[in-house]
PDB file of C-alpha atoms in Angstrom:
ATOM      1  CA  UNK A   1       6.576  57.094 106.075  1.00 91.00           C
ATOM      2  CA  UNK A   2       8.236  59.304 108.680  1.00 91.00           C
ATOM      3  CA  UNK A   3       7.621  62.433 106.603  1.00 90.00           C
ATOM      4  CA  UNK A   4       3.997  61.448 106.028  1.00 87.00           C
ATOM      5  CA  UNK A   5       3.516  60.880 109.752  1.00 85.00           C
ATOM      6  CA  UNK A   6       5.013  64.281 110.618  1.00 83.00           C
ATOM      7  CA  UNK A   7       2.763  65.966 108.037  1.00 84.00           C
ATOM      8  CA  UNK A   8      -0.317  64.180 109.391  1.00 81.00           C
ATOM      9  CA  UNK A   9       0.452  65.214 112.977  1.00 80.00           C
ATOM     10  CA  UNK A  10       0.987  68.809 111.887  1.00 82.00           C
ATOM     11  CA  UNK A  11      -2.426  68.839 110.214  1.00 81.00           C
ATOM     12  CA  UNK A  12      -4.046  67.302 113.285  1.00 84.00           C
ATOM     13  CA  UNK A  13      -2.514  69.939 115.570  1.00 83.00           C
ATOM     14  CA  UNK A  14      -4.264  72.622 113.527  1.00 81.00           C
ATOM     15  CA  UNK A  15      -7.601  71.115 114.583  1.00 83.00           C
ATOM     16  CA  UNK A  16      -6.968  71.164 118.339  1.00 87.00           C
ATOM     17  CA  UNK A  17      -9.076  74.289 118.862  1.00 88.00           C
ATOM     18  CA  UNK A  18     -11.830  73.161 116.477  1.00 92.00           C
ATOM     19  CA  UNK A  19     -15.005  71.738 118.037  1.00 93.00           C
ATOM     20  CA  UNK A  20     -15.673  68.003 117.686  1.00 96.00           C
ATOM     21  CA  UNK A  21     -18.898  68.229 115.690  1.00 97.00           C
ATOM     22  CA  UNK A  22     -20.131  65.468 113.390  1.00 97.00           C
ATOM     23  CA  UNK A  23     -21.303  66.034 109.817  1.00 96.00           C
ATOM     24  CA  UNK A  24     -24.917  66.009 111.022  1.00 95.00           C
ATOM     25  CA  UNK A  25     -24.229  68.592 113.725  1.00 96.00           C
ATOM     26  CA  UNK A  26     -23.829  66.439 116.822  1.00 96.00           C
ATOM     27  CA  UNK A  27     -21.483  67.944 119.423  1.00 97.00           C
ATOM     28  CA  UNK A  28     -19.133  65.376 120.944  1.00 98.00           C
ATOM     29  CA  UNK A  29     -17.081  65.947 124.089  1.00 98.00           C
ATOM     30  CA  UNK A  30     -13.485  64.721 123.949  1.00 98.00           C
ATOM     31  CA  UNK A  31     -11.846  64.639 127.367  1.00 98.00           C
ATOM     32  CA  UNK A  32      -8.515  63.363 128.659  1.00 98.00           C
ATOM     33  CA  UNK A  33      -7.433  60.579 131.008  1.00 98.00           C
ATOM     34  CA  UNK A  34      -4.505  61.363 133.299  1.00 98.00           C
ATOM     35  CA  UNK A  35      -2.686  59.535 136.079  1.00 97.00           C
ATOM     36  CA  UNK A  36      -0.574  62.281 137.658  1.00 96.00           C
ATOM     37  CA  UNK A  37      -1.221  66.042 138.115  1.00 97.00           C
ATOM     38  CA  UNK A  38       1.468  67.281 135.723  1.00 97.00           C
ATOM     39  CA  UNK A  39      -0.158  65.395 132.834  1.00 98.00           C
ATOM     40  CA  UNK A  40      -2.961  67.973 132.763  1.00 98.00           C
ATOM     41  CA  UNK A  41      -0.670  70.192 130.672  1.00 97.00           C
ATOM     42  CA  UNK A  42      -0.828  67.621 127.849  1.00 96.00           C
ATOM     43  CA  UNK A  43      -4.619  67.675 127.999  1.00 97.00           C
ATOM     44  CA  UNK A  44      -4.662  71.474 127.760  1.00 96.00           C
ATOM     45  CA  UNK A  45      -2.169  71.388 124.882  1.00 94.00           C
ATOM     46  CA  UNK A  46      -4.343  68.958 122.916  1.00 94.00           C
ATOM     47  CA  UNK A  47      -7.492  71.036 123.428  1.00 95.00           C
ATOM     48  CA  UNK A  48      -9.314  68.570 125.697  1.00 97.00           C
ATOM     49  CA  UNK A  49     -12.862  69.494 126.749  1.00 97.00           C
ATOM     50  CA  UNK A  50     -11.967  68.547 130.306  1.00 98.00           C
ATOM     51  CA  UNK A  51     -10.527  65.698 132.349  1.00 98.00           C
ATOM     52  CA  UNK A  52     -12.749  62.651 132.012  1.00 98.00           C
ATOM     53  CA  UNK A  53     -10.667  60.479 134.330  1.00 98.00           C
ATOM     54  CA  UNK A  54      -7.961  61.346 136.853  1.00 98.00           C
ATOM     55  CA  UNK A  55      -6.777  58.011 138.283  1.00 97.00           C
ATOM     56  CA  UNK A  56      -5.992  59.133 141.832  1.00 97.00           C
ATOM     57  CA  UNK A  57      -4.497  55.805 142.970  1.00 94.00           C
ATOM     58  CA  UNK A  58      -1.224  56.649 141.249  1.00 93.00           C
ATOM     59  CA  UNK A  59      -0.631  59.287 143.946  1.00 94.00           C
ATOM     60  CA  UNK A  60      -0.586  56.417 146.461  1.00 93.00           C
ATOM     61  CA  UNK A  61       1.419  53.714 144.716  1.00 88.00           C
ATOM     62  CA  UNK A  62       5.177  53.112 144.784  1.00 85.00           C
ATOM     63  CA  UNK A  63       5.772  54.887 148.091  1.00 85.00           C
ATOM     64  CA  UNK A  64       6.257  53.891 151.722  1.00 86.00           C
ATOM     65  CA  UNK A  65       4.082  56.613 153.292  1.00 90.00           C
ATOM     66  CA  UNK A  66       0.531  57.438 152.237  1.00 91.00           C
ATOM     67  CA  UNK A  67      -0.020  60.956 150.849  1.00 95.00           C
ATOM     68  CA  UNK A  68      -1.408  63.371 153.404  1.00 97.00           C
ATOM     69  CA  UNK A  69      -4.638  65.290 152.982  1.00 98.00           C
ATOM     70  CA  UNK A  70      -2.595  68.395 152.164  1.00 98.00           C
ATOM     71  CA  UNK A  71      -0.553  66.599 149.502  1.00 97.00           C
ATOM     72  CA  UNK A  72      -3.688  65.211 147.901  1.00 98.00           C
ATOM     73  CA  UNK A  73      -5.390  68.598 148.052  1.00 98.00           C
ATOM     74  CA  UNK A  74      -2.471  70.236 146.208  1.00 98.00           C
ATOM     75  CA  UNK A  75      -2.507  67.532 143.517  1.00 98.00           C
ATOM     76  CA  UNK A  76      -6.249  67.807 142.873  1.00 98.00           C
ATOM     77  CA  UNK A  77      -6.222  71.616 143.062  1.00 98.00           C
ATOM     78  CA  UNK A  78      -3.369  71.753 140.520  1.00 98.00           C
ATOM     79  CA  UNK A  79      -5.502  69.968 137.926  1.00 98.00           C
ATOM     80  CA  UNK A  80      -8.624  72.022 138.676  1.00 98.00           C
ATOM     81  CA  UNK A  81      -6.683  75.298 138.458  1.00 98.00           C
ATOM     82  CA  UNK A  82      -5.329  74.244 135.054  1.00 98.00           C
ATOM     83  CA  UNK A  83      -8.900  73.789 133.749  1.00 97.00           C
ATOM     84  CA  UNK A  84     -11.002  76.227 135.782  1.00 95.00           C
ATOM     85  CA  UNK A  85     -13.877  76.385 133.290  1.00 96.00           C
ATOM     86  CA  UNK A  86     -13.948  72.734 132.220  1.00 98.00           C
ATOM     87  CA  UNK A  87     -15.127  69.656 134.160  1.00 98.00           C
ATOM     88  CA  UNK A  88     -12.472  67.647 135.977  1.00 98.00           C
ATOM     89  CA  UNK A  89     -13.512  64.101 136.886  1.00 98.00           C
ATOM     90  CA  UNK A  90     -11.409  62.587 139.659  1.00 98.00           C
ATOM     91  CA  UNK A  91     -11.907  58.904 140.423  1.00 98.00           C
ATOM     92  CA  UNK A  92     -11.642  57.876 144.046  1.00 98.00           C
ATOM     93  CA  UNK A  93      -9.065  55.215 144.891  1.00 96.00           C
ATOM     94  CA  UNK A  94      -9.246  52.184 142.640  1.00 94.00           C
ATOM     95  CA  UNK A  95      -6.822  50.048 144.629  1.00 87.00           C
ATOM     96  CA  UNK A  96      -6.836  46.268 144.637  1.00 76.00           C
ATOM     97  CA  UNK A  97      -6.477  43.688 141.869  1.00 62.00           C
ATOM     98  CA  UNK A  98      -3.350  44.702 139.911  1.00 59.00           C
ATOM     99  CA  UNK A  99      -2.911  48.036 141.782  1.00 61.00           C
ATOM    100  CA  UNK A 100      -1.888  47.723 145.431  1.00 63.00           C
ATOM    101  CA  UNK A 101      -0.168  49.824 148.075  1.00 67.00           C
ATOM    102  CA  UNK A 102       3.357  48.918 149.098  1.00 55.00           C
ATOM    103  CA  UNK A 103       3.211  46.215 151.754  1.00 52.00           C
ATOM    104  CA  UNK A 104      -0.388  45.287 150.955  1.00 60.00           C
ATOM    105  CA  UNK A 105       0.065  42.354 148.586  1.00 55.00           C
ATOM    106  CA  UNK A 106      -3.280  40.670 148.052  1.00 54.00           C
ATOM    107  CA  UNK A 107      -3.913  37.106 149.220  1.00 51.00           C
ATOM    108  CA  UNK A 108      -7.232  36.825 147.345  1.00 59.00           C
ATOM    109  CA  UNK A 109      -7.629  33.848 145.014  1.00 63.00           C
ATOM    110  CA  UNK A 110      -9.032  36.183 142.368  1.00 73.00           C
ATOM    111  CA  UNK A 111      -8.108  39.778 143.279  1.00 71.00           C
ATOM    112  CA  UNK A 112     -10.110  41.237 140.368  1.00 80.00           C
ATOM    113  CA  UNK A 113     -13.237  39.991 142.162  1.00 87.00           C
ATOM    114  CA  UNK A 114     -12.106  40.856 145.671  1.00 87.00           C
ATOM    115  CA  UNK A 115     -11.642  43.856 147.959  1.00 90.00           C
ATOM    116  CA  UNK A 116     -10.923  46.606 145.457  1.00 91.00           C
ATOM    117  CA  UNK A 117     -12.025  50.104 144.428  1.00 95.00           C
ATOM    118  CA  UNK A 118     -15.096  51.350 146.353  1.00 97.00           C
ATOM    119  CA  UNK A 119     -15.145  48.142 148.405  1.00 96.00           C
ATOM    120  CA  UNK A 120     -11.595  48.858 149.550  1.00 94.00           C
ATOM    121  CA  UNK A 121     -12.381  52.506 150.325  1.00 97.00           C
ATOM    122  CA  UNK A 122     -15.446  51.673 152.400  1.00 97.00           C
ATOM    123  CA  UNK A 123     -13.384  49.138 154.352  1.00 96.00           C
ATOM    124  CA  UNK A 124     -10.786  51.870 155.088  1.00 95.00           C
ATOM    125  CA  UNK A 125     -12.983  54.787 156.245  1.00 97.00           C
ATOM    126  CA  UNK A 126     -10.086  56.904 157.535  1.00 97.00           C
ATOM    127  CA  UNK A 127      -8.204  56.589 154.246  1.00 96.00           C
ATOM    128  CA  UNK A 128     -11.376  57.359 152.283  1.00 98.00           C
ATOM    129  CA  UNK A 129     -12.302  60.324 154.488  1.00 98.00           C
ATOM    130  CA  UNK A 130      -8.873  61.866 153.954  1.00 98.00           C
ATOM    131  CA  UNK A 131      -9.254  61.660 150.185  1.00 98.00           C
ATOM    132  CA  UNK A 132     -12.798  63.024 150.269  1.00 98.00           C
ATOM    133  CA  UNK A 133     -11.772  66.025 152.388  1.00 98.00           C
ATOM    134  CA  UNK A 134      -8.931  66.769 149.965  1.00 98.00           C
ATOM    135  CA  UNK A 135     -11.273  66.508 146.985  1.00 98.00           C
ATOM    136  CA  UNK A 136     -13.900  68.739 148.574  1.00 98.00           C
ATOM    137  CA  UNK A 137     -11.332  71.394 149.471  1.00 98.00           C
ATOM    138  CA  UNK A 138      -9.946  71.388 145.922  1.00 98.00           C
ATOM    139  CA  UNK A 139     -13.434  71.805 144.454  1.00 98.00           C
ATOM    140  CA  UNK A 140     -13.353  75.584 145.004  1.00 98.00           C
ATOM    141  CA  UNK A 141     -10.866  75.879 142.124  1.00 98.00           C
ATOM    142  CA  UNK A 142     -13.004  74.451 139.328  1.00 98.00           C
ATOM    143  CA  UNK A 143     -15.768  72.114 138.219  1.00 98.00           C
ATOM    144  CA  UNK A 144     -15.077  68.954 140.198  1.00 98.00           C
ATOM    145  CA  UNK A 145     -16.843  65.675 139.431  1.00 98.00           C
ATOM    146  CA  UNK A 146     -16.200  62.750 141.794  1.00 98.00           C
ATOM    147  CA  UNK A 147     -16.258  59.316 140.156  1.00 98.00           C
ATOM    148  CA  UNK A 148     -16.786  56.138 142.196  1.00 98.00           C
ATOM    149  CA  UNK A 149     -15.258  52.947 140.736  1.00 98.00           C
ATOM    150  CA  UNK A 150     -16.697  49.430 140.748  1.00 96.00           C
ATOM    151  CA  UNK A 151     -20.132  50.153 142.169  1.00 96.00           C
ATOM    152  CA  UNK A 152     -22.436  47.155 142.045  1.00 96.00           C
ATOM    153  CA  UNK A 153     -24.938  47.741 144.881  1.00 97.00           C
ATOM    154  CA  UNK A 154     -27.102  50.705 145.824  1.00 97.00           C
ATOM    155  CA  UNK A 155     -26.074  50.397 149.476  1.00 98.00           C
ATOM    156  CA  UNK A 156     -22.477  51.134 148.399  1.00 98.00           C
ATOM    157  CA  UNK A 157     -23.621  54.351 146.747  1.00 98.00           C
ATOM    158  CA  UNK A 158     -25.550  55.343 149.863  1.00 98.00           C
ATOM    159  CA  UNK A 159     -22.460  54.647 151.997  1.00 98.00           C
ATOM    160  CA  UNK A 160     -20.363  56.846 149.698  1.00 98.00           C
ATOM    161  CA  UNK A 161     -22.867  59.682 149.994  1.00 98.00           C
ATOM    162  CA  UNK A 162     -22.794  59.350 153.786  1.00 98.00           C
ATOM    163  CA  UNK A 163     -18.983  59.475 153.728  1.00 98.00           C
ATOM    164  CA  UNK A 164     -19.089  62.642 151.606  1.00 98.00           C
ATOM    165  CA  UNK A 165     -21.568  64.288 153.979  1.00 98.00           C
ATOM    166  CA  UNK A 166     -19.399  63.319 156.938  1.00 98.00           C
ATOM    167  CA  UNK A 167     -16.340  64.838 155.237  1.00 98.00           C
ATOM    168  CA  UNK A 168     -18.279  68.050 154.609  1.00 98.00           C
ATOM    169  CA  UNK A 169     -19.202  68.280 158.286  1.00 98.00           C
ATOM    170  CA  UNK A 170     -15.551  67.876 159.261  1.00 98.00           C
ATOM    171  CA  UNK A 171     -14.573  70.677 156.895  1.00 98.00           C
ATOM    172  CA  UNK A 172     -17.385  72.872 158.240  1.00 98.00           C
ATOM    173  CA  UNK A 173     -16.048  72.442 161.763  1.00 98.00           C
ATOM    174  CA  UNK A 174     -12.546  73.284 160.560  1.00 98.00           C
ATOM    175  CA  UNK A 175     -13.754  76.343 158.649  1.00 98.00           C
ATOM    176  CA  UNK A 176     -12.624  74.944 155.283  1.00 98.00           C
ATOM    177  CA  UNK A 177     -14.417  75.992 152.113  1.00 98.00           C
ATOM    178  CA  UNK A 178     -15.758  73.666 149.426  1.00 98.00           C
ATOM    179  CA  UNK A 179     -18.084  73.961 146.439  1.00 98.00           C
ATOM    180  CA  UNK A 180     -21.800  73.222 146.645  1.00 95.00           C
ATOM    181  CA  UNK A 181     -21.894  72.145 142.981  1.00 96.00           C
ATOM    182  CA  UNK A 182     -19.908  68.895 142.949  1.00 98.00           C
ATOM    183  CA  UNK A 183     -21.311  66.177 140.712  1.00 98.00           C
ATOM    184  CA  UNK A 184     -21.187  62.543 141.788  1.00 98.00           C
ATOM    185  CA  UNK A 185     -20.861  59.752 139.242  1.00 98.00           C
ATOM    186  CA  UNK A 186     -20.112  56.046 139.030  1.00 98.00           C
ATOM    187  CA  UNK A 187     -18.062  53.779 136.836  1.00 98.00           C
ATOM    188  CA  UNK A 188     -20.110  51.268 134.864  1.00 98.00           C
ATOM    189  CA  UNK A 189     -17.667  48.373 134.735  1.00 97.00           C
ATOM    190  CA  UNK A 190     -19.603  45.535 136.367  1.00 97.00           C
ATOM    191  CA  UNK A 191     -22.366  43.937 134.252  1.00 97.00           C
ATOM    192  CA  UNK A 192     -24.767  44.101 137.213  1.00 96.00           C
ATOM    193  CA  UNK A 193     -24.911  47.896 137.189  1.00 97.00           C
ATOM    194  CA  UNK A 194     -25.134  48.015 133.383  1.00 97.00           C
ATOM    195  CA  UNK A 195     -28.089  45.597 133.379  1.00 97.00           C
ATOM    196  CA  UNK A 196     -29.934  47.349 136.220  1.00 97.00           C
ATOM    197  CA  UNK A 197     -28.737  50.899 135.580  1.00 97.00           C
ATOM    198  CA  UNK A 198     -31.980  52.868 136.085  1.00 97.00           C
ATOM    199  CA  UNK A 199     -31.960  53.145 139.926  1.00 97.00           C
ATOM    200  CA  UNK A 200     -28.339  54.284 139.814  1.00 98.00           C
ATOM    201  CA  UNK A 201     -29.091  56.930 137.188  1.00 98.00           C
ATOM    202  CA  UNK A 202     -31.804  58.307 139.465  1.00 97.00           C
ATOM    203  CA  UNK A 203     -29.232  58.734 142.237  1.00 97.00           C
ATOM    204  CA  UNK A 204     -26.254  59.995 140.202  1.00 98.00           C
ATOM    205  CA  UNK A 205     -25.290  63.027 138.145  1.00 98.00           C
ATOM    206  CA  UNK A 206     -23.343  61.096 135.478  1.00 98.00           C
ATOM    207  CA  UNK A 207     -21.808  57.718 134.695  1.00 98.00           C
ATOM    208  CA  UNK A 208     -18.649  56.650 132.903  1.00 98.00           C
ATOM    209  CA  UNK A 209     -18.257  53.244 131.290  1.00 98.00           C
ATOM    210  CA  UNK A 210     -14.958  51.523 132.058  1.00 97.00           C
ATOM    211  CA  UNK A 211     -14.734  49.206 129.074  1.00 97.00           C
ATOM    212  CA  UNK A 212     -11.541  47.469 130.225  1.00 95.00           C
ATOM    213  CA  UNK A 213     -13.173  45.854 133.246  1.00 95.00           C
ATOM    214  CA  UNK A 214     -16.631  45.647 131.684  1.00 97.00           C
ATOM    215  CA  UNK A 215     -15.230  43.387 128.962  1.00 96.00           C
ATOM    216  CA  UNK A 216     -13.276  41.352 131.513  1.00 94.00           C
ATOM    217  CA  UNK A 217     -16.258  40.719 133.766  1.00 95.00           C
ATOM    218  CA  UNK A 218     -18.767  40.167 130.949  1.00 97.00           C
ATOM    219  CA  UNK A 219     -16.653  37.561 129.165  1.00 96.00           C
ATOM    220  CA  UNK A 220     -15.077  36.040 132.334  1.00 94.00           C
ATOM    221  CA  UNK A 221     -11.602  36.658 130.911  1.00 91.00           C
ATOM    222  CA  UNK A 222      -8.667  37.957 132.914  1.00 86.00           C
ATOM    223  CA  UNK A 223      -7.451  40.782 130.690  1.00 79.00           C
ATOM    224  CA  UNK A 224      -3.836  40.376 131.817  1.00 80.00           C
ATOM    225  CA  UNK A 225      -3.719  36.587 131.299  1.00 86.00           C
ATOM    226  CA  UNK A 226      -1.892  35.864 128.039  1.00 88.00           C
ATOM    227  CA  UNK A 227      -3.327  32.357 127.847  1.00 92.00           C
ATOM    228  CA  UNK A 228      -6.845  33.676 127.251  1.00 92.00           C
ATOM    229  CA  UNK A 229      -6.099  37.146 125.875  1.00 88.00           C
ATOM    230  CA  UNK A 230      -7.276  36.080 122.409  1.00 89.00           C
ATOM    231  CA  UNK A 231     -10.812  35.782 123.847  1.00 92.00           C
ATOM    232  CA  UNK A 232     -10.785  39.368 125.135  1.00 93.00           C
ATOM    233  CA  UNK A 233     -13.093  40.906 122.536  1.00 94.00           C
ATOM    234  CA  UNK A 234     -14.372  44.511 122.710  1.00 95.00           C
ATOM    235  CA  UNK A 235     -16.664  43.732 119.772  1.00 94.00           C
ATOM    236  CA  UNK A 236     -18.479  40.833 121.420  1.00 94.00           C
ATOM    237  CA  UNK A 237     -22.218  41.552 121.024  1.00 92.00           C
ATOM    238  CA  UNK A 238     -22.848  41.101 124.760  1.00 94.00           C
ATOM    239  CA  UNK A 239     -20.329  43.845 125.538  1.00 96.00           C
ATOM    240  CA  UNK A 240     -21.744  46.176 122.888  1.00 96.00           C
ATOM    241  CA  UNK A 241     -25.308  45.592 124.058  1.00 95.00           C
ATOM    242  CA  UNK A 242     -24.367  46.517 127.630  1.00 97.00           C
ATOM    243  CA  UNK A 243     -22.710  49.696 126.365  1.00 98.00           C
ATOM    244  CA  UNK A 244     -25.701  50.494 124.155  1.00 97.00           C
ATOM    245  CA  UNK A 245     -28.231  49.854 126.938  1.00 97.00           C
ATOM    246  CA  UNK A 246     -26.300  52.118 129.314  1.00 98.00           C
ATOM    247  CA  UNK A 247     -26.095  54.959 126.779  1.00 98.00           C
ATOM    248  CA  UNK A 248     -29.791  54.675 125.917  1.00 97.00           C
ATOM    249  CA  UNK A 249     -30.793  54.603 129.593  1.00 98.00           C
ATOM    250  CA  UNK A 250     -28.706  57.721 130.150  1.00 98.00           C
ATOM    251  CA  UNK A 251     -30.450  59.455 127.253  1.00 97.00           C
ATOM    252  CA  UNK A 252     -33.857  58.624 128.717  1.00 97.00           C
ATOM    253  CA  UNK A 253     -32.844  59.868 132.160  1.00 97.00           C
ATOM    254  CA  UNK A 254     -31.077  62.989 130.876  1.00 97.00           C
ATOM    255  CA  UNK A 255     -27.805  61.810 132.454  1.00 97.00           C
ATOM    256  CA  UNK A 256     -24.476  62.106 130.644  1.00 97.00           C
ATOM    257  CA  UNK A 257     -22.756  58.819 129.794  1.00 98.00           C
ATOM    258  CA  UNK A 258     -19.050  58.743 128.938  1.00 98.00           C
ATOM    259  CA  UNK A 259     -16.564  56.019 128.100  1.00 98.00           C
ATOM    260  CA  UNK A 260     -13.134  56.299 129.694  1.00 97.00           C
ATOM    261  CA  UNK A 261     -11.791  52.816 128.922  1.00 93.00           C
ATOM    262  CA  UNK A 262      -9.325  51.977 126.165  1.00 95.00           C
ATOM    263  CA  UNK A 263     -12.082  51.705 123.555  1.00 97.00           C
ATOM    264  CA  UNK A 264     -12.675  55.466 123.750  1.00 98.00           C
ATOM    265  CA  UNK A 265      -9.144  56.264 122.628  1.00 97.00           C
ATOM    266  CA  UNK A 266      -8.868  53.574 119.966  1.00 97.00           C
ATOM    267  CA  UNK A 267      -9.654  55.225 116.636  1.00 96.00           C
ATOM    268  CA  UNK A 268     -10.773  51.844 115.235  1.00 96.00           C
ATOM    269  CA  UNK A 269     -13.832  52.046 117.474  1.00 97.00           C
ATOM    270  CA  UNK A 270     -14.706  55.749 117.191  1.00 98.00           C
ATOM    271  CA  UNK A 271     -17.410  55.360 114.536  1.00 97.00           C
ATOM    272  CA  UNK A 272     -18.776  52.274 116.304  1.00 97.00           C
ATOM    273  CA  UNK A 273     -19.187  54.186 119.575  1.00 98.00           C
ATOM    274  CA  UNK A 274     -20.767  57.122 117.793  1.00 98.00           C
ATOM    275  CA  UNK A 275     -23.176  54.620 116.252  1.00 96.00           C
ATOM    276  CA  UNK A 276     -24.026  53.359 119.734  1.00 97.00           C
ATOM    277  CA  UNK A 277     -25.006  56.917 120.659  1.00 97.00           C
ATOM    278  CA  UNK A 278     -21.928  57.928 122.635  1.00 98.00           C
ATOM    279  CA  UNK A 279     -21.206  61.650 122.742  1.00 97.00           C
ATOM    280  CA  UNK A 280     -18.584  61.814 125.506  1.00 98.00           C
ATOM    281  CA  UNK A 281     -15.191  60.126 125.097  1.00 98.00           C
ATOM    282  CA  UNK A 282     -12.212  60.245 127.468  1.00 98.00           C
ATOM    283  CA  UNK A 283      -8.744  59.024 126.510  1.00 98.00           C
ATOM    284  CA  UNK A 284      -4.996  59.607 126.725  1.00 97.00           C
ATOM    285  CA  UNK A 285      -4.255  63.189 125.582  1.00 96.00           C
ATOM    286  CA  UNK A 286      -2.170  61.960 122.634  1.00 94.00           C
ATOM    287  CA  UNK A 287      -5.211  60.168 121.182  1.00 96.00           C
ATOM    288  CA  UNK A 288      -7.549  63.159 121.219  1.00 96.00           C
ATOM    289  CA  UNK A 289      -6.791  64.614 117.805  1.00 95.00           C
ATOM    290  CA  UNK A 290      -6.990  61.275 115.968  1.00 94.00           C
ATOM    291  CA  UNK A 291     -10.421  60.637 117.447  1.00 97.00           C
ATOM    292  CA  UNK A 292     -11.525  64.210 116.744  1.00 96.00           C
ATOM    293  CA  UNK A 293     -10.634  63.817 113.056  1.00 94.00           C
ATOM    294  CA  UNK A 294     -12.939  60.801 112.815  1.00 96.00           C
ATOM    295  CA  UNK A 295     -15.731  62.517 114.733  1.00 97.00           C
ATOM    296  CA  UNK A 296     -15.644  65.484 112.357  1.00 95.00           C
ATOM    297  CA  UNK A 297     -15.962  63.191 109.324  1.00 95.00           C
ATOM    298  CA  UNK A 298     -18.782  60.998 110.685  1.00 96.00           C
ATOM    299  CA  UNK A 299     -22.547  61.066 110.200  1.00 95.00           C
ATOM    300  CA  UNK A 300     -24.023  59.771 113.453  1.00 95.00           C
ATOM    301  CA  UNK A 301     -27.558  59.049 112.257  1.00 93.00           C
ATOM    302  CA  UNK A 302     -26.275  56.778 109.485  1.00 93.00           C
ATOM    303  CA  UNK A 303     -23.940  55.053 111.928  1.00 95.00           C
ATOM    304  CA  UNK A 304     -26.707  54.429 114.459  1.00 93.00           C
ATOM    305  CA  UNK A 305     -28.796  52.666 111.819  1.00 91.00           C
ATOM    306  CA  UNK A 306     -25.887  50.409 110.823  1.00 91.00           C
ATOM    307  CA  UNK A 307     -24.938  49.532 114.392  1.00 92.00           C
ATOM    308  CA  UNK A 308     -28.509  48.854 115.539  1.00 89.00           C
ATOM    309  CA  UNK A 309     -28.822  46.215 112.831  1.00 86.00           C
ATOM    310  CA  UNK A 310     -25.422  44.668 113.601  1.00 87.00           C
ATOM    311  CA  UNK A 311     -26.166  44.282 117.329  1.00 87.00           C
ATOM    312  CA  UNK A 312     -28.585  41.466 116.583  1.00 80.00           C
ATOM    313  CA  UNK A 313     -25.777  39.229 115.351  1.00 75.00           C
ATOM    314  CA  UNK A 314     -24.554  36.348 117.505  1.00 70.00           C
ATOM    315  CA  UNK A 315     -20.870  36.681 116.618  1.00 78.00           C
ATOM    316  CA  UNK A 316     -18.370  39.472 117.063  1.00 81.00           C
ATOM    317  CA  UNK A 317     -19.123  42.486 114.886  1.00 86.00           C
ATOM    318  CA  UNK A 318     -16.955  42.914 111.792  1.00 87.00           C
ATOM    319  CA  UNK A 319     -16.291  46.629 111.401  1.00 90.00           C
ATOM    320  CA  UNK A 320     -14.917  46.205 107.887  1.00 88.00           C
ATOM    321  CA  UNK A 321     -18.125  44.601 106.668  1.00 84.00           C
ATOM    322  CA  UNK A 322     -20.036  47.568 108.098  1.00 86.00           C
ATOM    323  CA  UNK A 323     -17.773  49.986 106.277  1.00 85.00           C
ATOM    324  CA  UNK A 324     -16.669  51.780 109.437  1.00 88.00           C
TER     325      UNK A 324
END
């Protein structure tokens, strides 16, 4: 088994520079998720098409003093310099719930539904402004895309845009350079935005589906609670319909839709997601080649027909019965 595994990995490595193109000619983007700047080297090594998710909160956690603007700038610039010609998507702070700053233990009854992510950032304008200035300054080194987590209301998006404009004005006064071609996107992880996605697509450059939280909020299941973990089902038809609706709305609007949750890196779901119309995956660098192998042996048109029929079922989809 060990020898077979080593042989399989060796064969996969040979494909790292090959494009992820399906049997019917569909080009699929395979990007990497990272948590810390040095992990970008793994993404480059595995031939990633870019960084689909840089979880910036890990620069803030496990320390007594918050990172300065300069420290954040260096971290973001490091990743952008490593991939100067490929998109780098950096998510603004997703603090709250199970990720908190030292000394900021939550007192919320249900922290997953409380002051977290963009809500937290908008409640801490100085903290948010510091991160935005660092991101804008780093943008001169590559193709930066800023990703806002946990959006559920249009007024939150407008407030984020105002904060970005304010940060730009501060940098203008300080004589600091930044790119004029920064894309702004949002995480689709709350059912509300998935159901009413069209106004957001009109105001954004891209969206990325966070399946971990989308499943949690759709099924009302705490994904870290072992007592109900058996009900956490990525294949529940309600979850798949929300994913499908978001992808289709993106196609109609000409806006790219990615998935950066765990489903994107789980090879069991690769053909399913292709069948839902997904053409942009983001995952841990070590999962890229396994997913690429499946992409290159898939026929997307046939998969879309199978999945469209299966979505009408009331129970969880059985991938084995679909032959995928």
